mmCIF file of C-alpha atoms in Angstrom:
data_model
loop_
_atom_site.group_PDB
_atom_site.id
_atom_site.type_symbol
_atom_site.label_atom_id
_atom_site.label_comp_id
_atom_site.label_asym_id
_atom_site.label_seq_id
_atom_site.Cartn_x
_atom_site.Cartn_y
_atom_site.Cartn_z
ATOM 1 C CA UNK A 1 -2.516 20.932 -9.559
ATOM 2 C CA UNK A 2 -0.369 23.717 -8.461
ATOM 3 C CA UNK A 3 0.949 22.447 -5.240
ATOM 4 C CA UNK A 4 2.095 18.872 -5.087
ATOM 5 C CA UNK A 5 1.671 16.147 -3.161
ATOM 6 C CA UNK A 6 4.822 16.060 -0.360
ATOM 7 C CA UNK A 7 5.879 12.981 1.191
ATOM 8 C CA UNK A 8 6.133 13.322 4.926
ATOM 9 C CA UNK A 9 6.870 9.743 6.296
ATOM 10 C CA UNK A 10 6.954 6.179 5.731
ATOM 11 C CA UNK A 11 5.811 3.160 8.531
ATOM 12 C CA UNK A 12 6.883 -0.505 7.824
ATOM 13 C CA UNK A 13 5.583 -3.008 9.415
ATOM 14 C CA UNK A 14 8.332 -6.380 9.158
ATOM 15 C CA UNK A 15 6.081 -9.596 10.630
ATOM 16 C CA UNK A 16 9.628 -11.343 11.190
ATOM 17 C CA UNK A 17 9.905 -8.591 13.945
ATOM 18 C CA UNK A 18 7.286 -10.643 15.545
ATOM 19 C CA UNK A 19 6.974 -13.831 17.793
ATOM 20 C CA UNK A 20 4.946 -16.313 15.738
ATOM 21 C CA UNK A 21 4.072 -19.790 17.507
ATOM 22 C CA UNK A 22 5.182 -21.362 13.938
ATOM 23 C CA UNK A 23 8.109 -19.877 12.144
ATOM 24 C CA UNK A 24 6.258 -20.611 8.856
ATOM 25 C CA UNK A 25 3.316 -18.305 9.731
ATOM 26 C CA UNK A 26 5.161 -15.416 8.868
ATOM 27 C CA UNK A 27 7.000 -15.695 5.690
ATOM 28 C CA UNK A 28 8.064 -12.507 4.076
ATOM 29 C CA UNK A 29 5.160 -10.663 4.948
ATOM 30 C CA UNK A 30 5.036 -6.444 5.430
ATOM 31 C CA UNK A 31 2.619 -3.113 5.180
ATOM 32 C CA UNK A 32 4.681 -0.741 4.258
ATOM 33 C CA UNK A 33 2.901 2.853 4.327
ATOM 34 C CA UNK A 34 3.602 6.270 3.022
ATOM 35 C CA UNK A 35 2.438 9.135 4.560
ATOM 36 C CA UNK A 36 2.024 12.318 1.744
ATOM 37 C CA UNK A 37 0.699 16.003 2.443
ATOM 38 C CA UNK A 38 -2.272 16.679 0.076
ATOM 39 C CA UNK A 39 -1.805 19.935 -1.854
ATOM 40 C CA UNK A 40 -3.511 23.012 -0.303
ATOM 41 C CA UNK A 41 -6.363 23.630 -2.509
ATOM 42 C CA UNK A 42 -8.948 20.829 -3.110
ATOM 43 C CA UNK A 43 -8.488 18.216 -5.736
ATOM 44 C CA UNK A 44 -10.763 15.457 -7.111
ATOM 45 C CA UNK A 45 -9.683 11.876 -6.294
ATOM 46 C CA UNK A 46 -8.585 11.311 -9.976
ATOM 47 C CA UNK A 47 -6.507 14.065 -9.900
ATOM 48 C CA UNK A 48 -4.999 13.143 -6.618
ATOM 49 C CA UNK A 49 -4.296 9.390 -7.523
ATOM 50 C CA UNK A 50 -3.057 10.860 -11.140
ATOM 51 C CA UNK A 51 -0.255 13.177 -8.684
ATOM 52 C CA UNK A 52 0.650 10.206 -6.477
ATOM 53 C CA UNK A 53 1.294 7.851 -9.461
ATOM 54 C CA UNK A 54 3.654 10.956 -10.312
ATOM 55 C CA UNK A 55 5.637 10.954 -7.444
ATOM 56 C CA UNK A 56 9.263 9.559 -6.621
ATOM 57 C CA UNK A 57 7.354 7.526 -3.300
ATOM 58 C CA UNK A 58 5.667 5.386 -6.388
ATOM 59 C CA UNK A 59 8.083 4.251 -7.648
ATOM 60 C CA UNK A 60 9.154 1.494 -5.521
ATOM 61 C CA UNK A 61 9.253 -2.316 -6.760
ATOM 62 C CA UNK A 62 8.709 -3.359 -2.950
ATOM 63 C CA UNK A 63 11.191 -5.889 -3.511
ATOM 64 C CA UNK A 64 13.747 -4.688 -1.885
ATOM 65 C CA UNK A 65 15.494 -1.619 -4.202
ATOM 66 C CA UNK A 66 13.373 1.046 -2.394
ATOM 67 C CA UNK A 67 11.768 4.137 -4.438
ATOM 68 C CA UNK A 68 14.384 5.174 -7.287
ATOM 69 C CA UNK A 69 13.436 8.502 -8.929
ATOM 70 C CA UNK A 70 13.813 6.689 -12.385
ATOM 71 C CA UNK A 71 11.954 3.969 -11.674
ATOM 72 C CA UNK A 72 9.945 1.922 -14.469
ATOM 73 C CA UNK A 73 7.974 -0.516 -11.766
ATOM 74 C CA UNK A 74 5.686 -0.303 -9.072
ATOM 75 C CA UNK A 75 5.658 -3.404 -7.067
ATOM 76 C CA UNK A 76 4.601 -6.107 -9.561
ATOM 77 C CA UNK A 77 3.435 -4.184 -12.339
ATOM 78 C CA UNK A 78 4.863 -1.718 -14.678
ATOM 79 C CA UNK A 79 4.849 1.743 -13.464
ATOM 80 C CA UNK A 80 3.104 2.804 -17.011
ATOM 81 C CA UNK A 81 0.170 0.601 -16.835
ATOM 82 C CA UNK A 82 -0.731 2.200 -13.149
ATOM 83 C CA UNK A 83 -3.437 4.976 -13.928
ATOM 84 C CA UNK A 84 -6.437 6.425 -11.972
ATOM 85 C CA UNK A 85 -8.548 4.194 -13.624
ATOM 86 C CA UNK A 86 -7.157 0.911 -12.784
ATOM 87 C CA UNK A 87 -7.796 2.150 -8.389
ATOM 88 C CA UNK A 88 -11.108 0.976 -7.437
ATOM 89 C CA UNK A 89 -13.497 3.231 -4.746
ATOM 90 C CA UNK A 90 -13.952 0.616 -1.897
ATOM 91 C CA UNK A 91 -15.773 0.589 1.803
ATOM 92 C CA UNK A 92 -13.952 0.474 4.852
ATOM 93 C CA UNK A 93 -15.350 -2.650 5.470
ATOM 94 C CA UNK A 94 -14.389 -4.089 2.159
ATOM 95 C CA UNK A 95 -10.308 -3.122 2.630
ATOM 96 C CA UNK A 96 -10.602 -4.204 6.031
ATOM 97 C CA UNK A 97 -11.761 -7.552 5.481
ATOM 98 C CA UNK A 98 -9.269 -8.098 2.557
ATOM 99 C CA UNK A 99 -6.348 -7.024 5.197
ATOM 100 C CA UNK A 100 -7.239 -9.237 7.774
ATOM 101 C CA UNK A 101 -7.837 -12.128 5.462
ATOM 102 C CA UNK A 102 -4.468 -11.455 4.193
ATOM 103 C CA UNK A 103 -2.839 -10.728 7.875
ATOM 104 C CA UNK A 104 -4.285 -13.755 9.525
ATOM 105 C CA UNK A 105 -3.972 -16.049 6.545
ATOM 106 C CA UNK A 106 -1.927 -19.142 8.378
ATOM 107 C CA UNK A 107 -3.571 -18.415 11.917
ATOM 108 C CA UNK A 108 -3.879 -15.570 14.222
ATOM 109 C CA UNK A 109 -1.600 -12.624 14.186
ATOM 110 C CA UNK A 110 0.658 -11.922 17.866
ATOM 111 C CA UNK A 111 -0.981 -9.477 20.190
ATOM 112 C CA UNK A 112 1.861 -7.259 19.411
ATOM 113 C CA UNK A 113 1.394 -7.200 15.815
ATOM 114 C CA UNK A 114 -2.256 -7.436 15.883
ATOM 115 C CA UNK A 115 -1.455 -4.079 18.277
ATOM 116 C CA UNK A 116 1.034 -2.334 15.796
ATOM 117 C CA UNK A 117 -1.371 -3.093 12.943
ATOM 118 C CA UNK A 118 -4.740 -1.696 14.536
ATOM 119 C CA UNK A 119 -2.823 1.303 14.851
ATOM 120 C CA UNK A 120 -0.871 1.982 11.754
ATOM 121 C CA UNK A 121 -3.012 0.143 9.598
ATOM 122 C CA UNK A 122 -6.746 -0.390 10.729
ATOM 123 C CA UNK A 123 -7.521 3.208 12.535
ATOM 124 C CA UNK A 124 -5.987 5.087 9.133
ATOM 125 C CA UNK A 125 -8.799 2.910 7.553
ATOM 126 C CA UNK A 126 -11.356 3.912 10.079
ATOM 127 C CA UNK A 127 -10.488 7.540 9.768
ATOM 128 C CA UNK A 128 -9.812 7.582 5.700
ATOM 129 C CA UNK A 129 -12.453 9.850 3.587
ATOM 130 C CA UNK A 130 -12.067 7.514 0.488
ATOM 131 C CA UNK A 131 -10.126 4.234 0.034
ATOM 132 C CA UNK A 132 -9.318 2.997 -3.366
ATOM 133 C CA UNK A 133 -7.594 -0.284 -4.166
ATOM 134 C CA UNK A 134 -5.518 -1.171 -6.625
ATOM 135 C CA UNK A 135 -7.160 -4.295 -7.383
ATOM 136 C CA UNK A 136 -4.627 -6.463 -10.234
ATOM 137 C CA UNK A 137 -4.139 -5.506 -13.566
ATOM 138 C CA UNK A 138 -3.722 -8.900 -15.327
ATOM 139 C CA UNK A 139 -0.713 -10.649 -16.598
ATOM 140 C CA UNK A 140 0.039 -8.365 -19.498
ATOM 141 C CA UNK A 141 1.094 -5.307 -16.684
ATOM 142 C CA UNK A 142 3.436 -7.739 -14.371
ATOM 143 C CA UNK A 143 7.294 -7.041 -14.805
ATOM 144 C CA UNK A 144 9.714 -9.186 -15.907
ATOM 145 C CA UNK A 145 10.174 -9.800 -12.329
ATOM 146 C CA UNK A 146 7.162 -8.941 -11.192
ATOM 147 C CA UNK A 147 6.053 -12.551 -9.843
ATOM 148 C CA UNK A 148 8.006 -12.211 -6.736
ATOM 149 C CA UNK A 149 5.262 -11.042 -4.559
ATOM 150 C CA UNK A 150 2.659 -13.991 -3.431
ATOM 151 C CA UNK A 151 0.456 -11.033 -2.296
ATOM 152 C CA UNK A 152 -0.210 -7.793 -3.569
ATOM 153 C CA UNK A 153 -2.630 -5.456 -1.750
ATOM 154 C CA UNK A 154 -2.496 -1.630 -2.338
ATOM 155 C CA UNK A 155 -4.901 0.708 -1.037
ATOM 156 C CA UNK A 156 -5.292 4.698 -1.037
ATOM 157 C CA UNK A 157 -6.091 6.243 1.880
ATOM 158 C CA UNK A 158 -6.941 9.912 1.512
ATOM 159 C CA UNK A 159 -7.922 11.563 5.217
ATOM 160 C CA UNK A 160 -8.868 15.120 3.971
ATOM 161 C CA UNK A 161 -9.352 16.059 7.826
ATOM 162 C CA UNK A 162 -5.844 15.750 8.437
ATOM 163 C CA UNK A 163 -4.976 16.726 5.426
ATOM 164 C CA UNK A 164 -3.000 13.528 4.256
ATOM 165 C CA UNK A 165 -2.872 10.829 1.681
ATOM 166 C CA UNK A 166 -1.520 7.309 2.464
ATOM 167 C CA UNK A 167 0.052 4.527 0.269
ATOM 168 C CA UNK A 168 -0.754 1.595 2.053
ATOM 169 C CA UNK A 169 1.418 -1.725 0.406
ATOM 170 C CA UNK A 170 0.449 -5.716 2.058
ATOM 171 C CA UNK A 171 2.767 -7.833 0.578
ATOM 172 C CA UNK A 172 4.601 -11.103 0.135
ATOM 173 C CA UNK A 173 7.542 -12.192 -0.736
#
């Protein structure tokens, strides 16, 4: 691929930022989502997963150390075990449902979040091409440390209208 992928901005979404009726409700929960610029010519999706495995945003343990250049993790698992071929081609409805089962897990999400989330989550779903998830790759590919997560969800958003790709991270903590 001649031109690479280019990172152009990142969204977090912190659910202590939000009122819950029961402290407990939130946890450590978070989306945290990175916004890339797909390359100008047209790639197939295995190329375009195998360049955003490649690039500094990926590596990130989402544990709190941020991306580092020379990283060897990617959230729980080891960045080496993370191919194309571990992402799995899912509907809209499918990542959608896993999201809000995830978001609403101990009771319904505040207006405000629920509001923040439709936008920066739920219509980049709606308007998303393809979606793949990154749906576990078994004990043998978690890190050392890798256990620190409850919850896990990655998805790949590609939006080929607007030109964009989109690293889309649900987690706990």
């Amino acid at each position: 691929m001649e031109n690479q992928l280019t990172h152009e901005a990142s969204a977090f979404i912190n659910f202590r930022d939000y009122k819950f009726q029961d402290s407990r409700s939130h946890g450590f929960r978070w989306v945290d989502i990175k916004h890339l610029r797909l390359p100008a010519e047209s790639v197939e999706a295995r190329e375009l997963l195998a360049a955003l495995i490649r690039h500094e945003q990926f590596r990130d343990d989402y544990a709190g150390g941020g991306v580092l250049p020379a990283g060897l993790r990617h959230g729980p698992y080891w960045l080496r075990l993370v191919t194309p071929d571990v992402y799995e081609a899912v509907s809209r409805e499918k990542s959608s449902n896993v999201l809000c089962g995830w978001a609403n897990q101990f009771g319904d999400v505040p207006a405000e979040l629920e509001a923040d989330l439709q936008q920066e989550v739920f219509n980049r779903l709606s308007a998303a091409d393809h979606i793949y998830y990154l749906n576990g790759l078994g004990d043998a590919a978690i890190h050392d440390w890798g256990r620190v997560h409850d919850y896990f969800h990655e998805f790949v958003l590609v939006d080929r209208s607007a030109g964009r790709i989109m690293l889309l991270v649900a987690a706990d903590d």
